């Protein structure tokens, strides 16, 4: 939603009809965010796949507007009720944490979320995915393989996974970062 507004003053004006507004800023560990950001960048393009090390200029820039504390302070200038939530808190999943801890007057939704069967996210799946994707894109960068489309990348990832599991007898979870 915030992407629709050029600045936070416009966003605040948009939210005026509501009596109670709470802004939630989620903290995400830098390296988790960096891999996710890289993954998003490579998914958007079918012609150019930056090597992870090429993105270091973005990660090392003075672009403070992506860091949790700076984001928190920016919102705090416009809104009275701003909270920081740790998305790595393992005591609850994000949905339960959001509805039960941060949403005022959401008891019914909180109870419903608690009663539903929780689907535990499997971070090893996303790590394996990133490892396979990184290997495929590194092979492309070295001109070992030709990747033109997302379908080509997915096929290369499947081949790497097959080799890792069937030829080497290892799981993709054996990849180390």
mmCIF file of C-alpha atoms in Angstrom:
data_model
loop_
_atom_site.group_PDB
_atom_site.id
_atom_site.type_symbol
_atom_site.label_atom_id
_atom_site.label_comp_id
_atom_site.label_asym_id
_atom_site.label_seq_id
_atom_site.Cartn_x
_atom_site.Cartn_y
_atom_site.Cartn_z
ATOM 1 C CA UNK A 1 0.000 0.000 0.000
ATOM 2 C CA UNK A 2 2.737 2.470 0.906
ATOM 3 C CA UNK A 3 4.172 2.188 -2.621
ATOM 4 C CA UNK A 4 1.086 4.080 -3.845
ATOM 5 C CA UNK A 5 2.187 7.194 -1.947
ATOM 6 C CA UNK A 6 5.137 9.406 -2.729
ATOM 7 C CA UNK A 7 5.630 10.437 0.872
ATOM 8 C CA UNK A 8 4.447 9.623 4.363
ATOM 9 C CA UNK A 9 2.392 12.802 4.686
ATOM 10 C CA UNK A 10 0.190 11.586 1.810
ATOM 11 C CA UNK A 11 0.010 8.181 3.468
ATOM 12 C CA UNK A 12 -1.048 9.743 6.772
ATOM 13 C CA UNK A 13 -3.705 11.799 4.980
ATOM 14 C CA UNK A 14 -5.021 8.629 3.349
ATOM 15 C CA UNK A 15 -5.361 6.949 6.754
ATOM 16 C CA UNK A 16 -7.195 9.881 8.435
ATOM 17 C CA UNK A 17 -10.662 8.244 8.277
ATOM 18 C CA UNK A 18 -9.511 5.562 10.735
ATOM 19 C CA UNK A 19 -9.500 6.415 14.421
ATOM 20 C CA UNK A 20 -6.736 4.067 15.409
ATOM 21 C CA UNK A 21 -3.726 3.487 13.153
ATOM 22 C CA UNK A 22 -0.727 1.447 14.145
ATOM 23 C CA UNK A 23 2.314 1.216 11.895
ATOM 24 C CA UNK A 24 4.229 -2.047 12.122
ATOM 25 C CA UNK A 25 7.866 -2.156 11.039
ATOM 26 C CA UNK A 26 9.237 -5.679 10.818
ATOM 27 C CA UNK A 27 12.884 -6.287 11.648
ATOM 28 C CA UNK A 28 14.622 -8.759 9.333
ATOM 29 C CA UNK A 29 18.231 -9.834 9.713
ATOM 30 C CA UNK A 30 20.443 -8.119 7.156
ATOM 31 C CA UNK A 31 21.761 -11.283 5.490
ATOM 32 C CA UNK A 32 18.290 -12.833 5.246
ATOM 33 C CA UNK A 33 17.084 -9.605 3.657
ATOM 34 C CA UNK A 34 20.129 -9.454 1.348
ATOM 35 C CA UNK A 35 19.503 -12.956 -0.046
ATOM 36 C CA UNK A 36 15.808 -12.212 -0.437
ATOM 37 C CA UNK A 37 16.543 -8.920 -2.188
ATOM 38 C CA UNK A 38 19.024 -10.631 -4.509
ATOM 39 C CA UNK A 39 16.517 -13.370 -5.257
ATOM 40 C CA UNK A 40 13.868 -10.753 -6.103
ATOM 41 C CA UNK A 41 16.261 -8.902 -8.387
ATOM 42 C CA UNK A 42 17.197 -12.033 -10.334
ATOM 43 C CA UNK A 43 13.552 -13.119 -10.683
ATOM 44 C CA UNK A 44 12.593 -9.816 -12.303
ATOM 45 C CA UNK A 45 14.983 -10.137 -15.228
ATOM 46 C CA UNK A 46 15.221 -12.738 -17.939
ATOM 47 C CA UNK A 47 18.285 -11.200 -19.586
ATOM 48 C CA UNK A 48 20.647 -9.954 -16.855
ATOM 49 C CA UNK A 49 21.464 -11.869 -13.698
ATOM 50 C CA UNK A 50 23.834 -9.933 -11.442
ATOM 51 C CA UNK A 51 26.309 -11.988 -9.485
ATOM 52 C CA UNK A 52 25.637 -11.699 -5.769
ATOM 53 C CA UNK A 53 28.944 -9.890 -5.257
ATOM 54 C CA UNK A 54 27.872 -7.248 -7.822
ATOM 55 C CA UNK A 55 25.079 -6.168 -5.517
ATOM 56 C CA UNK A 56 27.520 -5.257 -2.752
ATOM 57 C CA UNK A 57 27.465 -1.606 -3.831
ATOM 58 C CA UNK A 58 23.746 -1.502 -3.053
ATOM 59 C CA UNK A 59 24.184 -3.316 0.261
ATOM 60 C CA UNK A 60 27.131 -1.118 1.262
ATOM 61 C CA UNK A 61 25.557 2.166 0.151
ATOM 62 C CA UNK A 62 24.444 4.919 2.476
ATOM 63 C CA UNK A 63 20.869 3.971 1.675
ATOM 64 C CA UNK A 64 19.714 4.194 5.290
ATOM 65 C CA UNK A 65 16.040 4.158 4.400
ATOM 66 C CA UNK A 66 15.998 0.353 4.367
ATOM 67 C CA UNK A 67 17.349 -0.184 7.889
ATOM 68 C CA UNK A 68 14.796 -0.911 10.598
ATOM 69 C CA UNK A 69 15.679 1.887 12.988
ATOM 70 C CA UNK A 70 15.733 4.549 10.249
ATOM 71 C CA UNK A 71 12.393 3.284 8.886
ATOM 72 C CA UNK A 72 10.965 3.359 12.420
ATOM 73 C CA UNK A 73 12.147 6.950 12.950
ATOM 74 C CA UNK A 74 10.778 8.070 9.584
ATOM 75 C CA UNK A 75 7.294 6.722 10.421
ATOM 76 C CA UNK A 76 7.477 8.069 13.977
ATOM 77 C CA UNK A 77 7.681 11.624 12.580
ATOM 78 C CA UNK A 78 4.179 11.190 11.129
ATOM 79 C CA UNK A 79 2.457 8.589 13.320
ATOM 80 C CA UNK A 80 2.084 8.283 17.088
ATOM 81 C CA UNK A 81 1.728 4.510 17.226
ATOM 82 C CA UNK A 82 4.692 2.766 15.578
ATOM 83 C CA UNK A 83 6.029 -0.616 16.674
ATOM 84 C CA UNK A 84 8.955 -2.790 15.652
ATOM 85 C CA UNK A 85 8.321 -6.526 15.426
ATOM 86 C CA UNK A 86 11.049 -9.135 15.134
ATOM 87 C CA UNK A 87 10.156 -11.492 12.292
ATOM 88 C CA UNK A 88 12.690 -14.008 13.656
ATOM 89 C CA UNK A 89 10.880 -14.485 16.964
ATOM 90 C CA UNK A 90 10.245 -18.232 17.026
ATOM 91 C CA UNK A 91 7.732 -18.150 19.878
ATOM 92 C CA UNK A 92 4.941 -17.382 17.364
ATOM 93 C CA UNK A 93 4.625 -17.381 13.612
ATOM 94 C CA UNK A 94 4.260 -14.018 11.864
ATOM 95 C CA UNK A 95 0.508 -14.296 11.407
ATOM 96 C CA UNK A 96 -0.145 -15.042 15.068
ATOM 97 C CA UNK A 97 2.276 -12.348 16.159
ATOM 98 C CA UNK A 98 0.604 -9.796 13.891
ATOM 99 C CA UNK A 99 -3.004 -10.468 14.917
ATOM 100 C CA UNK A 100 -2.417 -11.346 18.569
ATOM 101 C CA UNK A 101 0.310 -8.877 19.533
ATOM 102 C CA UNK A 102 0.048 -5.872 17.255
ATOM 103 C CA UNK A 103 -3.549 -5.534 16.033
ATOM 104 C CA UNK A 104 -5.757 -3.814 18.592
ATOM 105 C CA UNK A 105 -9.170 -5.386 19.134
ATOM 106 C CA UNK A 106 -8.474 -8.422 16.934
ATOM 107 C CA UNK A 107 -9.252 -11.072 19.553
ATOM 108 C CA UNK A 108 -11.545 -13.093 17.268
ATOM 109 C CA UNK A 109 -8.972 -13.182 14.471
ATOM 110 C CA UNK A 110 -6.209 -13.973 16.950
ATOM 111 C CA UNK A 111 -8.176 -16.919 18.347
ATOM 112 C CA UNK A 112 -8.960 -18.172 14.845
ATOM 113 C CA UNK A 113 -5.297 -17.997 13.851
ATOM 114 C CA UNK A 114 -4.317 -19.877 17.016
ATOM 115 C CA UNK A 115 -6.902 -22.583 16.365
ATOM 116 C CA UNK A 116 -5.833 -23.194 12.788
ATOM 117 C CA UNK A 117 -3.232 -25.806 12.045
ATOM 118 C CA UNK A 118 0.027 -23.955 11.842
ATOM 119 C CA UNK A 119 2.058 -24.447 8.736
ATOM 120 C CA UNK A 120 5.626 -24.214 9.813
ATOM 121 C CA UNK A 121 7.807 -22.419 7.318
ATOM 122 C CA UNK A 122 10.801 -24.384 6.244
ATOM 123 C CA UNK A 123 13.728 -22.014 5.877
ATOM 124 C CA UNK A 124 15.944 -24.837 4.606
ATOM 125 C CA UNK A 125 13.733 -24.978 1.499
ATOM 126 C CA UNK A 126 14.371 -21.312 0.774
ATOM 127 C CA UNK A 127 18.099 -21.737 1.502
ATOM 128 C CA UNK A 128 18.259 -24.718 -0.856
ATOM 129 C CA UNK A 129 16.369 -22.742 -3.489
ATOM 130 C CA UNK A 130 18.817 -19.851 -3.159
ATOM 131 C CA UNK A 131 21.805 -22.215 -3.357
ATOM 132 C CA UNK A 132 20.472 -23.861 -6.514
ATOM 133 C CA UNK A 133 19.625 -20.522 -8.097
ATOM 134 C CA UNK A 134 23.008 -19.039 -7.185
ATOM 135 C CA UNK A 135 24.823 -22.030 -8.701
ATOM 136 C CA UNK A 136 22.770 -21.823 -11.902
ATOM 137 C CA UNK A 137 23.406 -18.090 -12.269
ATOM 138 C CA UNK A 138 27.111 -18.500 -11.471
ATOM 139 C CA UNK A 139 27.353 -21.170 -14.197
ATOM 140 C CA UNK A 140 25.705 -18.732 -16.608
ATOM 141 C CA UNK A 141 28.114 -15.972 -15.585
ATOM 142 C CA UNK A 142 31.072 -18.285 -16.344
ATOM 143 C CA UNK A 143 29.470 -19.173 -19.710
ATOM 144 C CA UNK A 144 29.153 -22.844 -18.726
ATOM 145 C CA UNK A 145 25.450 -22.785 -19.576
ATOM 146 C CA UNK A 146 23.117 -20.519 -21.502
ATOM 147 C CA UNK A 147 20.128 -19.171 -19.579
ATOM 148 C CA UNK A 148 17.720 -16.890 -21.378
ATOM 149 C CA UNK A 149 14.447 -17.295 -19.503
ATOM 150 C CA UNK A 150 13.147 -18.077 -16.033
ATOM 151 C CA UNK A 151 12.168 -21.503 -17.396
ATOM 152 C CA UNK A 152 15.835 -22.095 -18.351
ATOM 153 C CA UNK A 153 16.909 -21.145 -14.826
ATOM 154 C CA UNK A 154 14.356 -23.491 -13.252
ATOM 155 C CA UNK A 155 15.499 -26.338 -15.529
ATOM 156 C CA UNK A 156 19.148 -25.711 -14.613
ATOM 157 C CA UNK A 157 18.225 -25.705 -10.930
ATOM 158 C CA UNK A 158 16.447 -29.066 -11.331
ATOM 159 C CA UNK A 159 19.499 -30.520 -13.080
ATOM 160 C CA UNK A 160 21.827 -29.274 -10.332
ATOM 161 C CA UNK A 161 19.517 -30.728 -7.686
ATOM 162 C CA UNK A 162 19.353 -34.081 -9.537
ATOM 163 C CA UNK A 163 23.151 -34.180 -9.749
ATOM 164 C CA UNK A 164 23.544 -33.286 -6.072
ATOM 165 C CA UNK A 165 21.029 -35.895 -4.921
ATOM 166 C CA UNK A 166 21.359 -38.742 -7.444
ATOM 167 C CA UNK A 167 25.013 -38.566 -8.526
ATOM 168 C CA UNK A 168 26.654 -37.268 -5.366
ATOM 169 C CA UNK A 169 24.185 -38.822 -2.935
ATOM 170 C CA UNK A 170 23.716 -35.562 -1.018
ATOM 171 C CA UNK A 171 20.752 -33.400 -0.203
ATOM 172 C CA UNK A 172 20.525 -29.839 -1.459
ATOM 173 C CA UNK A 173 20.593 -28.955 2.239
ATOM 174 C CA UNK A 174 24.277 -29.909 2.186
ATOM 175 C CA UNK A 175 25.093 -26.656 0.387
ATOM 176 C CA UNK A 176 26.920 -24.293 2.704
ATOM 177 C CA UNK A 177 26.793 -20.505 2.498
#
